[in-house]
Short mmCIF file of C-alpha atoms in Angstrom, two decimals:
data_model
loop_
_atom_site.label_atom_id
_atom_site.label_comp_id
_atom_site.label_asym_id
_atom_site.label_seq_id
_atom_site.Cartn_x
_atom_site.Cartn_y
_atom_site.Cartn_z
CA UNK A 272 -20.04 6.27 -5.89
CA UNK A 273 -23.23 4.59 -4.68
CA UNK A 274 -25.21 5.88 -7.67
CA UNK A 275 -22.76 4.37 -10.15
CA UNK A 276 -22.69 1.07 -8.24
CA UNK A 277 -26.49 0.96 -8.35
CA UNK A 278 -26.44 1.80 -12.06
CA UNK A 279 -24.14 -1.17 -12.60
CA UNK A 280 -26.02 -3.67 -10.39
CA UNK A 281 -29.69 -2.83 -9.92
CA UNK A 282 -32.64 -3.86 -12.12
CA UNK A 283 -33.21 -1.71 -15.20
CA UNK A 284 -35.65 0.83 -13.76
CA UNK A 285 -33.64 1.48 -10.59
CA UNK A 286 -30.36 1.47 -12.53
CA UNK A 287 -31.75 4.07 -14.96
CA UNK A 288 -32.87 6.34 -12.08
CA UNK A 289 -29.47 6.06 -10.39
CA UNK A 290 -27.71 6.81 -13.65
CA UNK A 291 -29.82 9.93 -14.28
CA UNK A 292 -29.23 11.12 -10.71
CA UNK A 293 -25.47 10.66 -11.14
CA UNK A 294 -25.45 12.61 -14.42
CA UNK A 295 -27.43 15.43 -12.82
CA UNK A 296 -24.97 15.70 -9.91
CA UNK A 297 -21.67 15.43 -11.81
CA UNK A 298 -19.84 17.18 -14.63
CA UNK A 299 -18.42 14.45 -16.83
CA UNK A 300 -15.26 16.45 -17.49
CA UNK A 301 -14.48 16.55 -13.75
CA UNK A 302 -15.01 12.91 -12.77
CA UNK A 303 -12.49 11.12 -10.54
CA UNK A 304 -10.44 8.02 -11.32
CA UNK A 305 -12.69 5.99 -8.98
CA UNK A 306 -15.71 7.07 -11.03
CA UNK A 307 -13.93 6.20 -14.28
CA UNK A 308 -13.35 2.67 -12.97
CA UNK A 309 -17.05 2.26 -12.23
CA UNK A 310 -18.05 3.62 -15.62
CA UNK A 311 -16.50 0.53 -17.24
CA UNK A 312 -19.21 -1.88 -15.97
CA UNK A 313 -21.88 0.83 -16.35
CA UNK A 314 -20.92 1.27 -20.02
CA UNK A 315 -22.10 -2.27 -20.74
CA UNK A 316 -25.61 -1.25 -19.60
CA UNK A 317 -26.00 2.12 -21.31
CA UNK A 318 -27.84 0.62 -24.28
CA UNK A 319 -30.40 -0.60 -21.75
CA UNK A 320 -30.67 2.28 -19.26
CA UNK A 321 -29.81 5.36 -21.39
CA UNK A 322 -29.64 4.43 -25.09
CA UNK A 323 -29.83 8.02 -26.37
CA UNK A 324 -27.25 9.53 -24.03
CA UNK A 325 -24.82 11.86 -25.85
CA UNK A 326 -22.16 10.60 -23.44
CA UNK A 327 -22.29 7.05 -24.79
CA UNK A 328 -19.49 7.43 -27.37
CA UNK A 329 -17.17 9.02 -24.83
CA UNK A 330 -17.97 6.47 -22.13
CA UNK A 331 -17.60 3.55 -24.53
CA UNK A 332 -14.21 4.84 -25.65
CA UNK A 333 -13.10 5.41 -22.07
CA UNK A 334 -14.29 1.97 -21.03
CA UNK A 335 -12.43 0.25 -23.87
CA UNK A 336 -9.25 2.13 -23.07
CA UNK A 337 -9.34 1.29 -19.35
CA UNK A 338 -10.38 -2.31 -20.00
CA UNK A 339 -7.54 -2.79 -22.49
CA UNK A 340 -5.05 -1.28 -20.03
CA UNK A 341 -6.30 -3.68 -17.35
CA UNK A 342 -5.73 -6.69 -19.60
CA UNK A 343 -2.19 -5.55 -20.47
CA UNK A 344 -1.41 -4.92 -16.80
CA UNK A 345 -2.85 -8.28 -15.83
CA UNK A 346 -0.79 -10.12 -18.43
CA UNK A 347 2.48 -8.41 -17.45
CA UNK A 348 1.87 -8.56 -13.70
CA UNK A 349 1.18 -12.29 -13.72
CA UNK A 350 4.79 -12.93 -14.70
CA UNK A 351 5.58 -12.66 -10.99
CA UNK A 352 3.86 -16.02 -10.42
CA UNK A 353 6.54 -17.83 -12.43
CA UNK A 354 9.32 -16.68 -10.10
CA UNK A 355 7.36 -17.43 -6.92
CA UNK A 356 6.36 -20.89 -8.15
CA UNK A 357 9.94 -21.69 -9.18
CA UNK A 358 11.17 -20.60 -5.73
CA UNK A 359 8.60 -22.85 -4.05
CA UNK A 360 6.85 -19.92 -2.34
CA UNK A 361 3.12 -20.57 -1.78
CA UNK A 362 0.95 -17.50 -2.35
CA UNK A 363 -2.69 -16.44 -2.40
CA UNK A 364 -4.10 -14.00 -4.94
CA UNK A 365 -6.99 -11.99 -3.49
CA UNK A 366 -9.33 -9.07 -4.21
CA UNK A 367 -9.49 -8.25 -7.94
CA UNK A 368 -6.98 -10.92 -8.92
CA UNK A 369 -9.12 -13.60 -7.29
CA UNK A 370 -12.17 -12.35 -9.21
CA UNK A 371 -10.29 -12.92 -12.46
CA UNK A 372 -8.87 -16.29 -11.40
CA UNK A 373 -12.37 -17.56 -10.56
CA UNK A 374 -13.99 -16.23 -13.71
CA UNK A 375 -16.00 -13.60 -11.82
CA UNK A 376 -14.51 -10.48 -13.42
CA UNK A 377 -15.26 -10.76 -17.14
CA UNK A 378 -19.01 -10.12 -16.95
CA UNK A 379 -18.83 -6.94 -14.80
CA UNK A 380 -15.65 -5.88 -16.69
CA UNK A 381 -13.57 -5.56 -13.53
CA UNK A 382 -10.88 -2.85 -13.64
CA UNK A 383 -7.69 -3.61 -11.74
CA UNK A 384 -4.71 -1.45 -10.79
CA UNK A 385 -2.40 -4.13 -9.40
CA UNK A 386 -2.46 -7.74 -8.25
CA UNK A 387 -2.69 -8.35 -4.49
CA UNK A 388 -0.54 -11.29 -3.42
CA UNK A 389 -0.36 -12.78 0.08
CA UNK A 390 2.67 -14.73 1.29
CA UNK A 391 3.58 -16.13 4.70
CA UNK A 392 6.11 -14.37 6.92
CA UNK A 393 8.46 -17.35 6.80
CA UNK A 394 8.71 -16.88 3.01
CA UNK A 395 9.62 -13.17 2.96
CA UNK A 396 13.29 -13.70 2.05
CA UNK A 397 12.79 -16.30 -0.74
CA UNK A 398 9.88 -14.27 -2.16
CA UNK A 399 11.97 -11.09 -2.27
CA UNK A 400 14.87 -13.03 -3.77
CA UNK A 401 12.56 -14.26 -6.54
CA UNK A 402 11.24 -10.75 -7.24
CA UNK A 403 14.74 -9.27 -7.35
CA UNK A 404 16.00 -12.01 -9.68
CA UNK A 405 13.11 -11.40 -12.08
CA UNK A 406 13.56 -7.64 -12.39
CA UNK A 407 10.88 -6.33 -10.03
CA UNK A 408 11.59 -3.11 -8.11
CA UNK A 409 9.90 -1.51 -5.09
CA UNK A 410 7.69 1.42 -6.06
CA UNK A 411 8.94 3.32 -3.01
CA UNK A 412 12.54 3.00 -4.18
CA UNK A 413 13.68 0.81 -1.27
CA UNK A 414 16.48 -1.68 -1.83
CA UNK A 415 15.82 -5.37 -1.42
CA UNK A 416 18.37 -5.44 1.40
CA UNK A 417 16.24 -2.99 3.38
CA UNK A 418 12.97 -4.75 2.49
CA UNK A 419 14.29 -8.10 3.78
CA UNK A 420 14.57 -6.41 7.17
CA UNK A 421 11.46 -4.22 7.14
CA UNK A 422 8.74 -6.06 5.19
CA UNK A 423 7.50 -8.25 8.09
CA UNK A 424 6.73 -5.09 10.08
CA UNK A 425 5.34 -3.09 7.16
CA UNK A 426 2.92 -5.88 6.10
CA UNK A 427 2.84 -4.82 2.42
CA UNK A 428 4.99 -3.30 -0.34
CA UNK A 429 4.17 -2.35 -3.94
CA UNK A 430 6.45 -3.55 -6.74
CA UNK A 431 6.63 -2.65 -10.41
CA UNK A 432 8.24 -4.17 -13.49
CA UNK A 433 8.39 -2.43 -16.86
CA UNK A 434 5.61 -0.10 -17.93
CA UNK A 435 2.57 -2.08 -16.78
CA UNK A 436 3.54 -4.85 -14.35
CA UNK A 437 2.47 -3.98 -10.79
CA UNK A 438 1.82 -6.07 -7.68
CA UNK A 439 1.04 -5.44 -4.01
CA UNK A 440 2.91 -8.00 -1.88
CA UNK A 441 1.34 -8.65 1.55
CA UNK A 442 2.49 -10.65 4.56
CA UNK A 443 -0.86 -10.00 6.26
CA UNK A 444 -4.24 -10.21 4.50
CA UNK A 445 -5.55 -7.09 6.27
CA UNK A 446 -4.21 -3.58 6.91
CA UNK A 447 -5.59 -3.77 10.46
CA UNK A 448 -6.72 -6.95 12.20
CA UNK A 449 -5.97 -9.33 15.03
CA UNK A 450 -3.59 -12.03 13.89
CA UNK A 451 -2.98 -15.43 15.50
CA UNK A 452 -1.30 -18.56 14.11
CA UNK A 453 -4.67 -20.37 14.22
CA UNK A 454 -6.47 -17.68 12.19
CA UNK A 455 -3.70 -17.48 9.59
CA UNK A 456 -3.45 -21.27 9.27
CA UNK A 457 -7.23 -21.53 8.77
CA UNK A 458 -7.16 -18.93 5.98
CA UNK A 459 -4.43 -20.82 4.15
CA UNK A 460 -6.06 -24.21 4.73
CA UNK A 461 -9.32 -23.01 3.13
CA UNK A 462 -7.58 -21.51 0.07
CA UNK A 463 -8.45 -23.17 -3.23
CA UNK A 464 -6.40 -23.75 -6.41
CA UNK A 465 -7.22 -21.70 -9.51
CA UNK A 466 -5.56 -20.37 -12.65
CA UNK A 467 -4.80 -16.80 -13.59
CA UNK A 468 -3.46 -16.10 -17.08
CA UNK A 469 -2.71 -19.84 -17.43
CA UNK A 470 -0.66 -19.89 -14.21
CA UNK A 471 -1.49 -21.89 -11.06
CA UNK A 472 -2.45 -19.77 -8.04
CA UNK A 473 -4.33 -20.08 -4.77
CA UNK A 474 -7.40 -17.95 -4.00
CA UNK A 475 -9.32 -17.53 -0.74
CA UNK A 476 -12.52 -19.50 -0.35
CA UNK A 477 -15.68 -17.45 -1.20
CA UNK A 478 -16.46 -16.51 2.41
CA UNK A 479 -12.90 -15.36 3.11
CA UNK A 480 -12.92 -13.40 -0.17
CA UNK A 481 -16.10 -11.59 0.94
CA UNK A 482 -14.49 -10.70 4.27
CA UNK A 483 -11.31 -9.47 2.58
CA UNK A 484 -13.06 -7.34 -0.04
CA UNK A 485 -15.29 -5.67 2.57
CA UNK A 486 -12.43 -4.99 4.99
CA UNK A 487 -10.31 -3.41 2.24
CA UNK A 488 -13.18 -1.81 0.31
CA UNK A 489 -14.68 0.12 3.22
CA UNK A 490 -11.24 1.56 4.00
CA UNK A 491 -10.52 2.52 0.38
CA UNK A 492 -13.84 4.19 -0.33
CA UNK A 493 -14.15 2.94 -3.94
CA UNK A 494 -17.03 0.95 -5.41
CA UNK A 495 -15.30 -2.01 -7.11
CA UNK A 496 -15.61 -4.13 -3.99
CA UNK A 497 -19.42 -3.81 -3.92
CA UNK A 498 -19.66 -5.06 -7.51
CA UNK A 499 -17.27 -7.90 -6.63
CA UNK A 500 -19.42 -8.78 -3.62
CA UNK A 501 -22.63 -8.77 -5.67
CA UNK A 502 -21.03 -11.06 -8.26
CA UNK A 503 -19.87 -13.54 -5.61
CA UNK A 504 -23.22 -13.53 -3.83
CA UNK A 505 -24.97 -14.30 -7.12
CA UNK A 506 -22.67 -17.17 -8.11
CA UNK A 507 -21.18 -18.68 -4.95
CA UNK A 508 -22.48 -19.80 -1.54
CA UNK A 509 -21.38 -17.55 1.31
CA UNK A 510 -21.15 -18.93 4.86
CA UNK A 511 -22.49 -15.82 6.59
CA UNK A 512 -22.18 -17.27 10.09
CA UNK A 513 -18.48 -17.99 9.57
CA UNK A 514 -17.97 -14.55 8.04
CA UNK A 515 -19.42 -12.89 11.14
CA UNK A 516 -17.47 -15.19 13.47
CA UNK A 517 -14.21 -14.45 11.68
CA UNK A 518 -14.92 -10.71 11.75
CA UNK A 519 -15.37 -10.97 15.52
CA UNK A 520 -12.22 -13.05 15.97
CA UNK A 521 -10.14 -10.65 13.88
CA UNK A 522 -11.78 -7.57 15.44
CA UNK A 523 -13.03 -6.33 12.07
CA UNK A 524 -16.62 -5.80 13.17
CA UNK A 525 -16.88 -2.01 12.56
CA UNK A 526 -15.68 -2.26 8.96
CA UNK A 527 -17.71 -5.37 8.13
CA UNK A 528 -20.80 -3.83 9.73
CA UNK A 529 -20.42 -0.75 7.53
CA UNK A 530 -19.82 -2.94 4.47
CA UNK A 531 -22.92 -5.06 5.08
CA UNK A 532 -25.03 -1.94 5.65
CA UNK A 533 -23.80 -0.50 2.35
CA UNK A 534 -24.63 -3.69 0.45
CA UNK A 535 -28.15 -3.75 1.92
CA UNK A 536 -29.08 -0.06 2.00
CA UNK A 537 -26.85 1.44 -0.67
CA UNK A 538 -27.04 -1.29 -3.31
CA UNK A 539 -30.13 -3.25 -2.33
CA UNK A 540 -28.51 -6.69 -2.06
CA UNK A 541 -30.20 -9.43 -0.07
CA UNK A 542 -28.13 -10.34 2.99
CA UNK A 543 -29.65 -12.68 5.62
CA UNK A 544 -31.38 -10.61 8.31
CA UNK A 545 -29.49 -12.21 11.20
CA UNK A 546 -26.12 -11.02 9.81
CA UNK A 547 -26.49 -7.25 10.45
CA UNK A 548 -28.33 -8.03 13.68
CA UNK A 549 -25.47 -10.17 14.99
CA UNK A 550 -22.87 -7.59 13.93
CA UNK A 551 -24.85 -4.87 15.71
CA UNK A 552 -24.74 -6.90 18.95
CA UNK A 553 -21.02 -7.67 18.72
CA UNK A 554 -18.80 -6.07 21.33
CA UNK A 555 -16.26 -3.61 19.95
CA UNK A 556 -13.59 -1.93 22.07
CA UNK A 557 -12.99 1.82 21.97
CA UNK A 558 -9.54 1.29 20.44
CA UNK A 559 -11.01 -0.81 17.61
CA UNK A 560 -13.61 1.87 16.89
CA UNK A 561 -10.92 4.57 16.82
CA UNK A 562 -8.70 2.53 14.50
CA UNK A 563 -11.58 1.88 12.11
CA UNK A 564 -12.42 5.58 12.10
CA UNK A 565 -8.76 6.42 11.44
CA UNK A 566 -8.46 3.91 8.59
CA UNK A 567 -11.49 5.34 6.80
CA UNK A 568 -10.11 8.90 6.93
CA UNK A 569 -7.42 10.12 4.57
CA UNK A 570 -4.21 10.99 6.47
CA UNK A 571 -4.30 14.50 4.99
CA UNK A 572 -7.68 15.08 6.68
CA UNK A 573 -6.42 14.32 10.19
CA UNK A 574 -5.31 16.96 12.66
CA UNK A 575 -2.09 16.61 14.66
CA UNK A 576 -4.08 15.51 17.73
CA UNK A 577 -5.88 12.88 15.66
CA UNK A 578 -2.53 11.55 14.42
CA UNK A 579 -1.25 11.35 18.00
CA UNK A 580 -4.37 9.45 19.05
CA UNK A 581 -3.95 7.10 16.09
CA UNK A 582 -0.35 6.39 17.12
CA UNK A 583 -1.43 5.67 20.71
CA UNK A 584 -4.17 3.31 19.49
CA UNK A 585 -1.63 1.49 17.32
CA UNK A 586 0.59 0.83 20.33
CA UNK A 587 -2.31 -0.56 22.34
CA UNK A 588 -3.51 -2.80 19.51
CA UNK A 589 -0.03 -4.19 18.79
CA UNK A 590 0.19 -5.36 22.39
CA UNK A 591 -3.11 -7.15 21.84
CA UNK A 592 -1.77 -9.13 18.86
CA UNK A 593 -2.93 -6.93 15.97
CA UNK A 594 -1.24 -6.63 12.59
CA UNK A 595 -1.05 -2.95 11.60
CA UNK A 596 0.33 -1.64 8.31
CA UNK A 597 3.08 0.97 8.59
CA UNK A 598 4.99 2.73 5.84
CA UNK A 599 8.49 2.13 7.19
CA UNK A 600 9.32 1.45 10.83
CA UNK A 601 13.03 1.94 10.06
CA UNK A 602 12.65 5.50 8.75
CA UNK A 603 14.90 8.05 10.50
CA UNK A 604 14.58 11.79 10.00
CA UNK A 605 17.38 14.34 10.16
CA UNK A 606 18.24 15.65 13.62
CA UNK A 607 16.85 18.98 14.71
CA UNK A 608 17.68 21.51 17.39
CA UNK A 609 19.04 20.97 20.07
CA UNK A 610 20.79 17.87 18.70
CA UNK A 611 22.24 19.75 15.73
CA UNK A 612 23.46 22.61 17.95
CA UNK A 613 25.11 20.23 20.44
CA UNK A 614 27.03 18.55 17.60
CA UNK A 615 27.65 21.70 15.57
CA UNK A 616 31.46 21.41 15.76
CA UNK A 617 31.77 17.67 15.24
CA UNK A 618 32.48 16.00 11.91
CA UNK A 619 34.27 18.94 10.30
CA UNK A 620 37.83 17.79 11.04
CA UNK A 621 38.26 16.19 7.59
CA UNK A 622 37.56 17.42 4.07
CA UNK A 623 34.15 16.46 2.62
CA UNK A 624 34.14 13.47 0.29
CA UNK A 625 33.48 13.78 -3.43
CA UNK A 626 29.83 13.73 -4.49
CA UNK A 627 28.61 10.18 -5.17
CA UNK A 628 25.50 8.00 -4.93
CA UNK A 629 27.23 5.51 -2.59
CA UNK A 630 29.83 6.02 0.11
CA UNK A 631 31.80 3.10 1.59
CA UNK A 632 33.29 3.97 4.97
CA UNK A 633 35.34 2.12 7.60
CA UNK A 634 34.98 2.65 11.34
CA UNK A 635 37.45 1.33 13.91
CA UNK A 636 37.34 0.69 17.66
CA UNK A 637 33.56 0.99 17.82
CA UNK A 638 32.22 0.26 21.31
CA UNK A 639 29.15 -1.85 22.02
CA UNK A 640 25.69 -0.22 22.02
CA UNK A 641 27.11 2.75 20.10
CA UNK A 642 25.17 5.31 18.06
CA UNK A 643 26.26 6.28 14.57
CA UNK A 644 26.36 9.99 13.70
CA UNK A 645 27.08 11.36 10.24
CA UNK A 646 26.61 14.59 8.37
CA UNK A 647 25.66 14.65 4.68
CA UNK A 648 25.92 17.57 2.28
CA UNK A 649 23.56 18.05 -0.69
CA UNK A 650 23.49 20.53 -3.52
CA UNK A 651 20.29 22.62 -3.33
CA UNK A 652 17.61 21.50 -5.80
CA UNK A 653 15.79 23.92 -8.09
CA UNK A 654 12.51 23.04 -6.36
CA UNK A 655 11.80 21.76 -2.84
CA UNK A 656 12.17 17.98 -2.60
CA UNK A 657 12.89 15.16 -0.22
CA UNK A 658 16.10 13.11 -0.12
CA UNK A 659 16.33 9.48 0.96
CA UNK A 660 19.38 7.48 2.04
CA UNK A 661 19.89 3.88 3.11
CA UNK A 662 22.49 2.75 5.63
CA UNK A 663 23.97 -0.72 5.96
CA UNK A 664 26.57 -2.04 8.40
CA UNK A 665 28.66 -5.06 7.46
CA UNK A 666 26.24 -5.84 4.64
CA UNK A 667 23.06 -5.62 6.78
CA UNK A 668 20.58 -2.77 6.11
CA UNK A 669 19.81 -0.97 9.37
CA UNK A 670 17.73 2.03 8.33
CA UNK A 671 16.40 4.52 5.82
CA UNK A 672 16.99 8.25 6.30
CA UNK A 673 14.85 11.11 5.08
CA UNK A 674 15.15 14.87 4.93
CA UNK A 675 13.63 17.75 2.99
CA UNK A 676 15.56 20.54 1.30
CA UNK A 677 13.80 23.74 0.22
CA UNK A 678 16.29 24.73 -2.51
CA UNK A 679 15.18 27.61 -4.69
CA UNK A 680 17.41 30.58 -5.37
CA UNK A 681 20.06 29.74 -2.80
CA UNK A 682 23.03 27.88 -4.28
CA UNK A 683 24.69 27.16 -0.93
CA UNK A 684 25.09 23.44 -0.13
CA UNK A 685 22.83 22.06 2.58
CA UNK A 686 24.08 19.93 5.49
CA UNK A 687 21.97 17.49 7.47
CA UNK A 688 22.95 15.54 10.60
CA UNK A 689 21.61 12.01 11.21
CA UNK A 690 21.76 9.77 14.26
CA UNK A 691 21.18 6.03 13.99
CA UNK A 692 21.66 3.35 16.69
CA UNK A 693 23.97 0.56 15.60
CA UNK A 694 22.68 -3.03 15.87
CA UNK A 695 23.26 -4.71 19.22
CA UNK A 696 26.56 -6.50 19.44
CA UNK A 697 28.26 -4.53 16.65
CA UNK A 698 31.71 -3.44 17.80
CA UNK A 699 35.30 -3.21 16.68
CA UNK A 700 35.84 -2.54 12.96
CA UNK A 701 32.69 -1.89 10.92
CA UNK A 702 32.07 -1.35 7.22
CA UNK A 703 29.36 1.27 6.67
CA UNK A 704 27.67 1.97 3.33
CA UNK A 705 25.47 5.05 2.89
CA UNK A 706 23.55 5.13 -0.40
CA UNK A 707 21.20 7.61 -2.04
CA UNK A 708 17.73 6.18 -2.73
CA UNK A 709 15.03 7.33 -5.16
CA UNK A 710 11.87 8.75 -3.61
CA UNK A 711 9.90 6.38 -5.79
CA UNK A 712 10.43 4.22 -8.83
CA UNK A 713 9.82 6.35 -11.92
CA UNK A 714 8.12 4.75 -14.91
CA UNK A 715 9.99 4.28 -18.20
CA UNK A 716 7.98 7.14 -19.76
CA UNK A 717 8.64 9.59 -16.90
CA UNK A 718 9.22 13.24 -17.78
CA UNK A 719 12.47 15.06 -17.06
CA UNK A 720 10.73 16.95 -14.23
CA UNK A 721 9.58 13.69 -12.62
CA UNK A 722 13.05 12.19 -12.90
CA UNK A 723 14.59 15.28 -11.26
CA UNK A 724 12.02 15.20 -8.47
CA UNK A 725 12.04 11.51 -7.59
CA UNK A 726 15.39 10.01 -8.64
CA UNK A 727 18.31 9.48 -6.26
CA UNK A 728 20.75 12.39 -6.02
CA UNK A 729 24.52 12.36 -5.33
CA UNK A 730 25.71 13.67 -1.97
CA UNK A 731 28.86 14.18 0.10
CA UNK A 732 29.85 12.85 3.51
CA UNK A 733 31.08 15.73 5.67
CA UNK A 734 31.81 13.73 8.81
CA UNK A 735 31.06 10.40 10.53
CA UNK A 736 31.61 9.26 14.12
CA UNK A 737 30.17 7.06 16.87
CA UNK A 738 29.29 7.87 20.46
#
C-alpha cells in the first residue's frame, strides 16, 4: 500500500521509483480491491511517472470505471440527507464524504464505498424512522424495530437503498474511544456547514477530520486516508496541539501515533517535530494498547485466547467510559448440551405449526422475570448456512437469534432450542412474534445462489413455553 500512496503523493522522481517498485513486487492480475482504489489517483500521474507503461490502458480503464461508480454511488447515497433534514435530525458527514463536501476529493480522485454519517444518540429513533420511510434497509438484514433497541450499543450500522445507495450510520465517531458529554459536544460545536451534491450537511473541522481519518485509517489498513490527510495538510491549517490533546483525552494515542509515523516515514509528509515527540511521551494504559492491537488485527487472524483477552479488555474499557463497536449485543445463539438435553421432552405436546416466515403466538399467565423457551424446526438446506430470527414481545423487539445448519444429503428437518429472558416487568398475557430474518440484504442483481444463501427462510414452531 505504501508504495502506491507514495506514487500518488510524492514528487515525480520519488513517485516514479515507488511505482516501479510496486510493479516489480505485484502481479497486476492479482491486485486487491484496496490496491485498485489507490490506482485511481495514481492513474492521473502515469503520463508523468511512467508514460510508456503497457499497463496504462488497463489502469486508465479501471480508474474510469471505479471513478464513475463512485459518482453514481455518491449521487444515490446523498438522497438520505433529504429525509434526515426533513426530520430535523442534525448530522455530520465525515471521512470520504467530508472530503467531497469540502472540495478536497476531486483532485486526488477519491474513491468511496459508502457515506459515513454521524448522528447523536438522542436522535436514533427519528433518524431510523426517516431511513425506513425513505426505503433504506439494513445491510445485515435487521428490522428497524430491532435497530431502534440495539443501535445505541452497536455504535454503527450499514444501510443500502437500490443498487448503489449505501451509508454507514454512526452514533459514535470512533470504533473505540473514550466518550464524554464534553468531548462529544465540542466535536459538534466545531462542525462546519458545507454542501454535498447540492444538499446542506455538517462536516468536522479540519483538525477533527484529521483525527477521525487517522483513527479509522490505521484500523482499516487501506491507503485512502493517507491521501486524504496529505490533501488536508496542503490546503487547510491543522491545529496539531489540539489534535494531540484530543487523542490523549479520547485515549487514541496508539493509533494516532502509528498514523503520524506513517505520514512522516512512509509518505514523507512534513509534520511538526513536537507532535510525534509528544505522542511518544503520552501515557497509554495496557488495556488501551491491547485494544489498539486487537483493532488492527483481522478477527480471522486471532486465536481463541486472543478473542477472550479482547472481550476482557472491552469490559474494562466500558467501565472507564469508552465507546466500543459491537456487531449485535442482542444476538442469542441456539442452546447446546446440557440445556438441550435437560429440555429434550418439553415443547412436543402440540403439533408443529405450518411453515411460515412469521409466527404470532399468545402466552398466558406469564410470571415476572420469566425466561422464554421455544423450539424451531427448519428444512435442511442444500448447503451449510446460518439462520436468523427476530423476537418481539408486545410489539417491542427483544433479541435476534442465530443458528447454523449443515444440511447436505440429509433431508430430515432440524430442530433448534432457544432461550431468551423476557423484559423486566412483563407478565400476564403476552403477544410474541418470531420472524425469519435475512442474513444480509441482497442486491437487486443477486444470483439465485446468493438469494438461497442469504434470504430469510420459512420455519415451524415446535413448542413454546416460559419458566
